[in-house]
Coordinates of N, CA, C and O and ligand atoms in Angstrom, one line a residue:
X1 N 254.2 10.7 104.8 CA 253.5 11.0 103.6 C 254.5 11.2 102.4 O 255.2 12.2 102.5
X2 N 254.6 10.3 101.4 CA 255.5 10.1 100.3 C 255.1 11.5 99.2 O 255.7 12.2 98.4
X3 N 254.1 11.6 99.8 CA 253.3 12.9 98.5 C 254.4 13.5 98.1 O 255.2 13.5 99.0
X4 N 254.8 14.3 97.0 CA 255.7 15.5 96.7 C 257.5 15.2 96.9 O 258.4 16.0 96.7
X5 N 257.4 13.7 97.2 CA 258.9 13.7 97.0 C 259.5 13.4 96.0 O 258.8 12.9 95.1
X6 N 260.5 13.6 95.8 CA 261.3 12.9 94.9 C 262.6 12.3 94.5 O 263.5 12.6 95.3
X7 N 262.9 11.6 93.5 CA 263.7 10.4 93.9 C 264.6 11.1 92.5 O 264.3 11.9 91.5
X8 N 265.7 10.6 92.9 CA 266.9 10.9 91.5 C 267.8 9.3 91.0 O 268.9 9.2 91.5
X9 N 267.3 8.3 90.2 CA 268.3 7.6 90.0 C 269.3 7.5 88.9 O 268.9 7.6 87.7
X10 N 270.4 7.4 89.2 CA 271.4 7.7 88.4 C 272.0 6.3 88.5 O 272.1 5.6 89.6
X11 N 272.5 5.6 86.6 CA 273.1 4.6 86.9 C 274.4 4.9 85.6 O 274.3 5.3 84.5
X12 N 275.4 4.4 86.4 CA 276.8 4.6 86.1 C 277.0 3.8 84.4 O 276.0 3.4 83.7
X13 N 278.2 3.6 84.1 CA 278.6 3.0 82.9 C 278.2 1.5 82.4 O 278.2 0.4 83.1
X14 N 278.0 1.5 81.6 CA 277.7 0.3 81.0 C 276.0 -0.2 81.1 O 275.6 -1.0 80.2
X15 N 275.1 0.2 81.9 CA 274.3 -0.1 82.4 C 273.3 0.1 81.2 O 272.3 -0.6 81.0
X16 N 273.9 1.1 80.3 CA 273.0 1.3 79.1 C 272.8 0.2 78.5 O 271.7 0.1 77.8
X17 N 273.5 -0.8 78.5 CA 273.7 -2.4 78.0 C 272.9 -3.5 78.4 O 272.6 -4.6 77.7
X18 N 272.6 -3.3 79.4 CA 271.4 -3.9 80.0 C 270.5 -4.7 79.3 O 269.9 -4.2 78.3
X19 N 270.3 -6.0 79.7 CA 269.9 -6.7 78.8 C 270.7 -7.5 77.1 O 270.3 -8.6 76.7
X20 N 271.8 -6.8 76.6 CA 272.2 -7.4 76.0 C 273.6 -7.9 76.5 O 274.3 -8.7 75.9
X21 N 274.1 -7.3 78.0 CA 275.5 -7.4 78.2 C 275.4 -8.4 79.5 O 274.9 -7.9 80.6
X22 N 275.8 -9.6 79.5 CA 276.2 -10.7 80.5 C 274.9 -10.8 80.7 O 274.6 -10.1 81.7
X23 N 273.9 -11.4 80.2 CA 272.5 -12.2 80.6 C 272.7 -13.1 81.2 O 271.8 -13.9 81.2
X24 N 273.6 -13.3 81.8 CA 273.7 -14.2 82.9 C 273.8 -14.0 84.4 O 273.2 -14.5 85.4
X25 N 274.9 -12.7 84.1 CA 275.0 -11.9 85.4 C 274.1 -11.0 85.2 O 274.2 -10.2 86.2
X26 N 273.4 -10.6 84.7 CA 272.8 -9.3 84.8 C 271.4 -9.4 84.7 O 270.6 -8.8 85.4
X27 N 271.0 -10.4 83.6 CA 269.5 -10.6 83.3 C 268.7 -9.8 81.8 O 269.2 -9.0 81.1
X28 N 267.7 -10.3 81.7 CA 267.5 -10.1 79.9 C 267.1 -8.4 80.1 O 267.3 -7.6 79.2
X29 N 266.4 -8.1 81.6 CA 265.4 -6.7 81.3 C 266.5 -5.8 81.3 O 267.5 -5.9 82.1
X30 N 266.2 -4.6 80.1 CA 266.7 -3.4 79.4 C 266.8 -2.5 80.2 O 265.7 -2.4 80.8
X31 N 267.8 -1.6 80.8 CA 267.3 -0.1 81.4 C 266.2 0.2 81.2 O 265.6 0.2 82.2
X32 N 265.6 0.5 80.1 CA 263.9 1.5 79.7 C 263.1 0.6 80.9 O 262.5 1.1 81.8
X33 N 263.2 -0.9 80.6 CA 262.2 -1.6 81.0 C 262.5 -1.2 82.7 O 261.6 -0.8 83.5
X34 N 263.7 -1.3 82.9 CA 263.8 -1.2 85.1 C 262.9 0.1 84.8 O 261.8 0.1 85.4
X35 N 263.1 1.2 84.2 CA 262.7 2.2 84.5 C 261.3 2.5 84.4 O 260.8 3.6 84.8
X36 N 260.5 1.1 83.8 CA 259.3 1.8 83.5 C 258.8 1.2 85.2 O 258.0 1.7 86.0
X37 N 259.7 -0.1 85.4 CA 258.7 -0.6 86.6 C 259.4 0.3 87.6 O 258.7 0.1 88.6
X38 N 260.4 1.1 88.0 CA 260.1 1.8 88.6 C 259.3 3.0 89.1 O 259.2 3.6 90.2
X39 N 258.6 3.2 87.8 CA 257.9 4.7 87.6 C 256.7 4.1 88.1 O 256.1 4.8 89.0
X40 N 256.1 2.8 87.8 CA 255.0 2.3 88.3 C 254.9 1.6 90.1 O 254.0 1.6 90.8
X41 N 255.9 1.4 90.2 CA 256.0 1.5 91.6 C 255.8 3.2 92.1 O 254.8 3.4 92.6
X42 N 256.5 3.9 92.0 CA 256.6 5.8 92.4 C 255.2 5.6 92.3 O 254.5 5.3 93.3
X43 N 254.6 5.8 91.1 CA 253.4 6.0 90.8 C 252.1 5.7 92.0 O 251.2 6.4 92.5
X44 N 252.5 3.9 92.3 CA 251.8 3.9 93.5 C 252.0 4.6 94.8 O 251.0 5.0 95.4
X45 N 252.9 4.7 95.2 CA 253.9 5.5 96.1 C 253.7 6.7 96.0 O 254.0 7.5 96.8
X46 N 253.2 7.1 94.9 CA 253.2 9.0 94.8 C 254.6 9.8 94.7 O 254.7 11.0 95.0
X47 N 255.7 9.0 94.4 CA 256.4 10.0 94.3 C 257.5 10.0 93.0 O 257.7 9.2 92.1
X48 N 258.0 11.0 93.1 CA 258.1 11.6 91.3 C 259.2 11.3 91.7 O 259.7 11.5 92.8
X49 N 259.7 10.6 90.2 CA 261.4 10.1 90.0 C 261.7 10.6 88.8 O 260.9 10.9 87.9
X50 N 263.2 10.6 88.6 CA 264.0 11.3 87.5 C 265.3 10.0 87.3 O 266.2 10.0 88.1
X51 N 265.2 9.4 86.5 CA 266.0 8.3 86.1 C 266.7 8.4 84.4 O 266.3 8.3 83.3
X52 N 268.4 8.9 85.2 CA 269.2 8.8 84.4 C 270.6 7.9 84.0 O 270.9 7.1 84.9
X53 N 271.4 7.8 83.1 CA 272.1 7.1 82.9 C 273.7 8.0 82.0 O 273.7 8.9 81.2
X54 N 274.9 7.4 82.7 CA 276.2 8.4 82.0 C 276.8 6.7 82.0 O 276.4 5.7 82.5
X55 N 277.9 7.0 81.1 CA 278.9 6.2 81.5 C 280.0 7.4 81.8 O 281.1 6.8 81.9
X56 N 280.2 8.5 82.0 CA 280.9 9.3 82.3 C 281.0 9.6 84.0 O 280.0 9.6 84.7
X57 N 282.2 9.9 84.5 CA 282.1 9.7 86.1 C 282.2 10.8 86.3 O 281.5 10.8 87.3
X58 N 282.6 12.0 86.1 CA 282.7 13.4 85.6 C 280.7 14.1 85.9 O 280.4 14.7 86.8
X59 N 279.8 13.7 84.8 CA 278.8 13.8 84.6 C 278.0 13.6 85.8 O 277.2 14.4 86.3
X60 N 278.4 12.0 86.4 CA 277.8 11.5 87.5 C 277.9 12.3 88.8 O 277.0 12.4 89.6
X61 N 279.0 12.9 88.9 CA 279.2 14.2 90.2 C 278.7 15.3 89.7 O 278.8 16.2 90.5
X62 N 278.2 15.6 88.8 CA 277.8 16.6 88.0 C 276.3 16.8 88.1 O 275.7 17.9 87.9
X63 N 275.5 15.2 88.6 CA 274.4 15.4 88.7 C 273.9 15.4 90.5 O 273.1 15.9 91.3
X64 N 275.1 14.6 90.5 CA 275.0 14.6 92.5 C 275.0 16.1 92.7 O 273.9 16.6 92.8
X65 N 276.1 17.0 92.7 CA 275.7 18.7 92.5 C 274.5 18.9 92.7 O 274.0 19.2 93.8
X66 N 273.9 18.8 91.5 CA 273.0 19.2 90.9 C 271.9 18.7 92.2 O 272.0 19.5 93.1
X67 N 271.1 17.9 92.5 CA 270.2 17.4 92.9 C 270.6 17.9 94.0 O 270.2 17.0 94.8
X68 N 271.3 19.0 94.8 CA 270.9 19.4 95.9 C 269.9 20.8 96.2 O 270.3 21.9 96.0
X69 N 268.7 20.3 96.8 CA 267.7 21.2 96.2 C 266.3 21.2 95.7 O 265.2 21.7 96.0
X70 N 267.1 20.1 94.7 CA 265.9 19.6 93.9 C 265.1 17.9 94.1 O 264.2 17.5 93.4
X71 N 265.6 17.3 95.0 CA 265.8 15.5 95.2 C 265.6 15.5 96.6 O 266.1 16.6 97.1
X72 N 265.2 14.9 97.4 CA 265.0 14.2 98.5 C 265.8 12.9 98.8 O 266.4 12.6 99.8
X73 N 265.7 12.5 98.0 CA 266.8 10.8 97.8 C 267.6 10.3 96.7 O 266.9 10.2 95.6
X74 N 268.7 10.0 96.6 CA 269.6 10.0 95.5 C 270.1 8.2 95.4 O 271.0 7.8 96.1
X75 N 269.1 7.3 94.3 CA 269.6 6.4 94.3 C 270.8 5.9 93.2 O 270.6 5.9 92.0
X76 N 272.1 5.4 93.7 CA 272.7 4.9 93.0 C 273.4 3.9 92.3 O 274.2 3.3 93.1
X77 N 273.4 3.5 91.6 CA 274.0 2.1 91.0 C 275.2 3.0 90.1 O 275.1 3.6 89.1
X78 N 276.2 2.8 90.9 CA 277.7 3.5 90.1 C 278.2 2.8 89.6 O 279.4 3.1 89.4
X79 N 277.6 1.2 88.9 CA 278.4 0.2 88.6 C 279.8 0.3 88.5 O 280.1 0.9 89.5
X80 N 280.8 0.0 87.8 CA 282.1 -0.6 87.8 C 282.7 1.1 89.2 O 283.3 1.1 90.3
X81 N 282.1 2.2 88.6 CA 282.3 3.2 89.6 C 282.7 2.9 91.2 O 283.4 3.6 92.0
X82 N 282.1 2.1 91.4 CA 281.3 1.6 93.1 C 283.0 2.1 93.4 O 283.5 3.0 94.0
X83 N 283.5 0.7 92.7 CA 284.8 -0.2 92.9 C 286.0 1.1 93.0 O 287.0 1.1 93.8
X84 N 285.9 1.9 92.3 CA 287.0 2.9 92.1 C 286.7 4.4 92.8 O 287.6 4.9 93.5
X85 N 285.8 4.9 92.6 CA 285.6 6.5 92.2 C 285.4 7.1 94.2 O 284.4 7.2 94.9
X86 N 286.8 7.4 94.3 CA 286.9 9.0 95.1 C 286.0 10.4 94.9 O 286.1 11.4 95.5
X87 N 285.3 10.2 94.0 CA 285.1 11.6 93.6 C 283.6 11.5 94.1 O 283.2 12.1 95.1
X88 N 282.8 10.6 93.3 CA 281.5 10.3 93.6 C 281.1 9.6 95.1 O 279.9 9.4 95.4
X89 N 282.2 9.4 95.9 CA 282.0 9.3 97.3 C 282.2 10.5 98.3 O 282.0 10.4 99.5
X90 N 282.7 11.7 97.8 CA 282.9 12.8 97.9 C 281.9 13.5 97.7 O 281.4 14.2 98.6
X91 N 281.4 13.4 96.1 CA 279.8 14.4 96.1 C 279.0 13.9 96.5 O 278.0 14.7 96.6
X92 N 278.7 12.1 97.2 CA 278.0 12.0 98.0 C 278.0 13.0 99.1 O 277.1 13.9 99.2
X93 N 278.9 13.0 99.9 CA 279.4 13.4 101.3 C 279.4 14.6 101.3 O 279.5 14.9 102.5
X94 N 279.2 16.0 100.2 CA 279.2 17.4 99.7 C 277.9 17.7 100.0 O 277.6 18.5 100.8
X95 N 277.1 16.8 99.3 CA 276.0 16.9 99.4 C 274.5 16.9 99.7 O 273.5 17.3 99.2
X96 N 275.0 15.8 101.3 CA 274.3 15.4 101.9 C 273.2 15.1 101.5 O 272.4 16.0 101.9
X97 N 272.6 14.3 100.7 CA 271.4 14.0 100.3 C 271.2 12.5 100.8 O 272.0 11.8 100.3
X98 N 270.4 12.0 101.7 CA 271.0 10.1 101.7 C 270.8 9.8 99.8 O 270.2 10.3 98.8
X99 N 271.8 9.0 100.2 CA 272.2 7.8 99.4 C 272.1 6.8 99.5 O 272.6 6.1 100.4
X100 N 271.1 6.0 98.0 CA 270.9 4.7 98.5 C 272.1 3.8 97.6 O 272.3 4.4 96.6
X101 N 272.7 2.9 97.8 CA 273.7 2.2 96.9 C 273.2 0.8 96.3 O 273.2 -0.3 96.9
X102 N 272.8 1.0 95.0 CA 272.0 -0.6 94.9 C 273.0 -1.4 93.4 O 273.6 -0.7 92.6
X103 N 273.1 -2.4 93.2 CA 273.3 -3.1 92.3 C 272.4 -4.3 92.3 O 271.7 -4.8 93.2
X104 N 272.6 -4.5 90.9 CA 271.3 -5.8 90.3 C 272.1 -6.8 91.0 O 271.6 -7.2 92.0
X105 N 273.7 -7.3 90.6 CA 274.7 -8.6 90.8 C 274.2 -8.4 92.9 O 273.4 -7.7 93.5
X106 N 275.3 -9.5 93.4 CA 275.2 -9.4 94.4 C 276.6 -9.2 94.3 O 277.2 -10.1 93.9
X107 N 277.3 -8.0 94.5 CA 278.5 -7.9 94.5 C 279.6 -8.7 95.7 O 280.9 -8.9 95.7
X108 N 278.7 -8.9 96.6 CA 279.8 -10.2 97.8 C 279.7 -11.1 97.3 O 280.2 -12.0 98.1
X109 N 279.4 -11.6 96.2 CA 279.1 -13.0 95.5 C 280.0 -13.0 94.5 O 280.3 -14.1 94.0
X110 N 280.5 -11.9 93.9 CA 281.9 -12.2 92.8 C 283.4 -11.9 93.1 O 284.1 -11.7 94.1
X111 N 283.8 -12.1 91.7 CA 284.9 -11.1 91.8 C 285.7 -10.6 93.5 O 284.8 -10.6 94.3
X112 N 286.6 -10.4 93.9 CA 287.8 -10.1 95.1 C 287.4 -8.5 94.8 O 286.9 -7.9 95.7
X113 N 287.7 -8.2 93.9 CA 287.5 -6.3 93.1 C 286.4 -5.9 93.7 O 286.5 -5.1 94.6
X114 N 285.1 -6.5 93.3 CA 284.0 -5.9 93.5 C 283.3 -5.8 94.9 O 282.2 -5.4 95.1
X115 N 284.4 -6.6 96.1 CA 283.3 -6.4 97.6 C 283.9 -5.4 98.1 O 283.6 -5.3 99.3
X116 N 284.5 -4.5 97.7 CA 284.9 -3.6 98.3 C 283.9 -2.4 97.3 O 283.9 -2.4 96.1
X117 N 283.2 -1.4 98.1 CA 282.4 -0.1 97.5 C 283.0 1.3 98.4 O 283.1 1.7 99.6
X118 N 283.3 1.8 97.1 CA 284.0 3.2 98.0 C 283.2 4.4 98.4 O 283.5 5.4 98.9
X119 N 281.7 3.5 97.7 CA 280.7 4.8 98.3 C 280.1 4.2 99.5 O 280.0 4.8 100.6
X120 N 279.8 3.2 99.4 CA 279.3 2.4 100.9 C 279.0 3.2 102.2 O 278.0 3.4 102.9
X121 N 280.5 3.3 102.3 CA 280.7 4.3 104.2 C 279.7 5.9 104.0 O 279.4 6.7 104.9
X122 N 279.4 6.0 103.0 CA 279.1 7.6 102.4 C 277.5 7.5 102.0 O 276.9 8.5 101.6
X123 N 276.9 5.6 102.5 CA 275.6 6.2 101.8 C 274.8 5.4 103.0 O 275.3 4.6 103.8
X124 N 273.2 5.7 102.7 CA 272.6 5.2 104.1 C 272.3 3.9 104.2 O 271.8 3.6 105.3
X125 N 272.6 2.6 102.7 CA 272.5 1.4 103.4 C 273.1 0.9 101.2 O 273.5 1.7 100.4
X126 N 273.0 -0.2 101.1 CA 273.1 -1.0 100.0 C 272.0 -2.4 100.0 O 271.6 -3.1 100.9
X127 N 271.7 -2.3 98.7 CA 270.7 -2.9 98.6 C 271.5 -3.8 97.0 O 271.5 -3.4 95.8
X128 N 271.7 -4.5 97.3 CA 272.1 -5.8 96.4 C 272.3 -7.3 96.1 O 272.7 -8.2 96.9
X129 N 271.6 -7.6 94.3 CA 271.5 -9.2 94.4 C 270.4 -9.4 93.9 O 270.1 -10.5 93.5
X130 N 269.7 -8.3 93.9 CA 268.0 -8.6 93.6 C 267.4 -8.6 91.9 O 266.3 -8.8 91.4
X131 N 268.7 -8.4 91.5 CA 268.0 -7.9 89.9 C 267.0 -6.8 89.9 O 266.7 -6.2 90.9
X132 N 266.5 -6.6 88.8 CA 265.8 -5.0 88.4 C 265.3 -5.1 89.9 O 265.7 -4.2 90.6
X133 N 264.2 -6.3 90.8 CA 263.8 -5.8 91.7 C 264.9 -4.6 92.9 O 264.3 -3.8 93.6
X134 N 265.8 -4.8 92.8 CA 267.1 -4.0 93.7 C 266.3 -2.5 93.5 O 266.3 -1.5 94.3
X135 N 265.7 -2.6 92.2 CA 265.5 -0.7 92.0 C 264.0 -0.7 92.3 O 263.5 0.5 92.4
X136 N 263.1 -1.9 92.5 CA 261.7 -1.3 93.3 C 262.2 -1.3 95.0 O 261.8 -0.5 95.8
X137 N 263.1 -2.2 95.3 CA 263.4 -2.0 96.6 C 264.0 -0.5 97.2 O 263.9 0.0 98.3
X138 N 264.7 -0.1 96.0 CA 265.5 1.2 96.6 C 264.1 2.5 96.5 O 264.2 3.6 97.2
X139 N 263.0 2.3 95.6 CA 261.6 3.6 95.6 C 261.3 2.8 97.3 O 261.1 3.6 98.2
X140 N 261.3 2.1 97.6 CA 260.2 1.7 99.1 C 261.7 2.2 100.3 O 261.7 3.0 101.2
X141 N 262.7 1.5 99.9 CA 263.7 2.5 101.2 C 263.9 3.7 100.8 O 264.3 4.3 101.8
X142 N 264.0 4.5 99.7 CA 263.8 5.5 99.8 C 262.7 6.3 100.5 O 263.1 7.3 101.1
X143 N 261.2 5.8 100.5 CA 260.1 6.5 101.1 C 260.3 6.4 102.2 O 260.1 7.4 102.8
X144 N 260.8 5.0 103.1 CA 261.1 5.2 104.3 C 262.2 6.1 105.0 O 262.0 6.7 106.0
X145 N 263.3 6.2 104.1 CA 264.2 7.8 104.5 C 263.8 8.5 104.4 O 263.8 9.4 105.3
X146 N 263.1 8.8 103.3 CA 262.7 10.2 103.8 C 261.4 10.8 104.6 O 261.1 12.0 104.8
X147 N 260.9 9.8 104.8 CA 259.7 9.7 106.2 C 260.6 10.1 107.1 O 260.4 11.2 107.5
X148 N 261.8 9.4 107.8 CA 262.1 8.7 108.9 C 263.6 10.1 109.1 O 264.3 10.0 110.1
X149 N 263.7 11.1 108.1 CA 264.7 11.9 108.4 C 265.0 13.1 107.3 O 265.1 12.8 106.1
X150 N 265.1 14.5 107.7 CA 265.4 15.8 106.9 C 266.0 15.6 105.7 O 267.1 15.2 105.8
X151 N 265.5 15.7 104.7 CA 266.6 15.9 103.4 C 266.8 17.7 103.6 O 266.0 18.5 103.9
X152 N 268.2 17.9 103.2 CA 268.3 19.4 102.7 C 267.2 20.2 102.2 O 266.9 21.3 102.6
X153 N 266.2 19.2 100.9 CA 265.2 19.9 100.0 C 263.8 19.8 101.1 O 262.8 20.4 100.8
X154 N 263.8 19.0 102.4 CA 262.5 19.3 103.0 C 263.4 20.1 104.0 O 262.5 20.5 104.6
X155 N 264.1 20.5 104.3 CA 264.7 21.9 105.4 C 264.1 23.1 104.7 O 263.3 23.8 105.2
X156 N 264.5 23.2 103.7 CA 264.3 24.2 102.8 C 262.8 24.3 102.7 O 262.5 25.4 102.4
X157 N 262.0 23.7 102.8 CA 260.3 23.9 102.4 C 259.8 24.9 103.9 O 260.2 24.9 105.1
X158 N 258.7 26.0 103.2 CA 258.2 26.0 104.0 C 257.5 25.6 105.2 O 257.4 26.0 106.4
X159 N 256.7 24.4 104.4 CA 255.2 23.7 104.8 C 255.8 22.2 105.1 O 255.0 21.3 105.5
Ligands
DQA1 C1 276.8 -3.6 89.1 C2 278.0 -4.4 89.8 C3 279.3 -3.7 89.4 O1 280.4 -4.5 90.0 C4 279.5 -3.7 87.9 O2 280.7 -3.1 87.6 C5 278.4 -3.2 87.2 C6 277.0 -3.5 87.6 C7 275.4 -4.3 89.3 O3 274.4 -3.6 89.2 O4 275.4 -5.5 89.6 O5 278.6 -2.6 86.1 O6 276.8 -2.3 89.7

């Protein structure tokens, strides 16, 4: 039962650009827009999401923190982050929450830089290649994690 959960997506730098930056690689739809069809996905699904955006990597562990507690499932798109950031594979791993790792691109499809994700080993699967769809797929494996296994924030519930 999806009832009462909730989802946290956080997307890393640049992403604010969306839609005007590489419509080739990336595609015309806006952040606002992934975000509304995410909500309407949840919506069917019943479960409450919080969808934010940093280009700060600092911020981004700052919200991983944060969502222990309050989140069931922590989906992320750490764009150019994936490729570098120790830190945010760390507040994964601090904070045991699953983590889902999605990008729009198919990152085994470019670039030498980008097949390698430093959060990868640290999160419960990657979902990449799909365009905005990448972020209705990560609300449906999300509901399945957390059907299928304890978040910290359902240990903590009474009921
Ligand atoms: C991205 C892929 C990353 O390699 C890149 O740095 C991004 C976006 C994606 O969603 O396809 O900024 O995460």
């Amino acid at each position: 039962m999806a009832s009462g959960m909730k989802i946290l997506f956080l997307n890393g730098p640049n992403l604010n650009l969306l839609g005007q930056r590489e419509p080739g690689v990336y595609g015309s739809t806006t952040l606002p827009e992934v975000e509304a069809k995410v909500r309407a996905r949840a919506t069917q699904l019943k479960v409450g999401v919080e969808f934010r955006q940093s280009n700060l990597e600092g911020e981004l562990v700052t919200w991983i923190q944060q969502a222990r507690g309050n989140f069931d499932v922590i989906v992320l798109n750490a764009a150019a982050y994936t490729h570098t950031s120790i830190a945010l594979r760390d507040a994964i791993s601090s904070v045991g929450i699953p983590t889902i790792e999605i990008h729009l691109s198919n990152i085994h499809a470019r670039e030498d830089f980008r097949h390698r994700s430093l959060i990868a080993p640290v999160c419960q699967g990657q979902i990449t290649g799909f365009g905005p769809y990448s972020y209705i797929l990560a609300v449906e494996a999300s509901v399945n994690v957390n059907e299928t296994q304890d978040s910290p924030r359902k240990q903590g519930k009474s009921s």
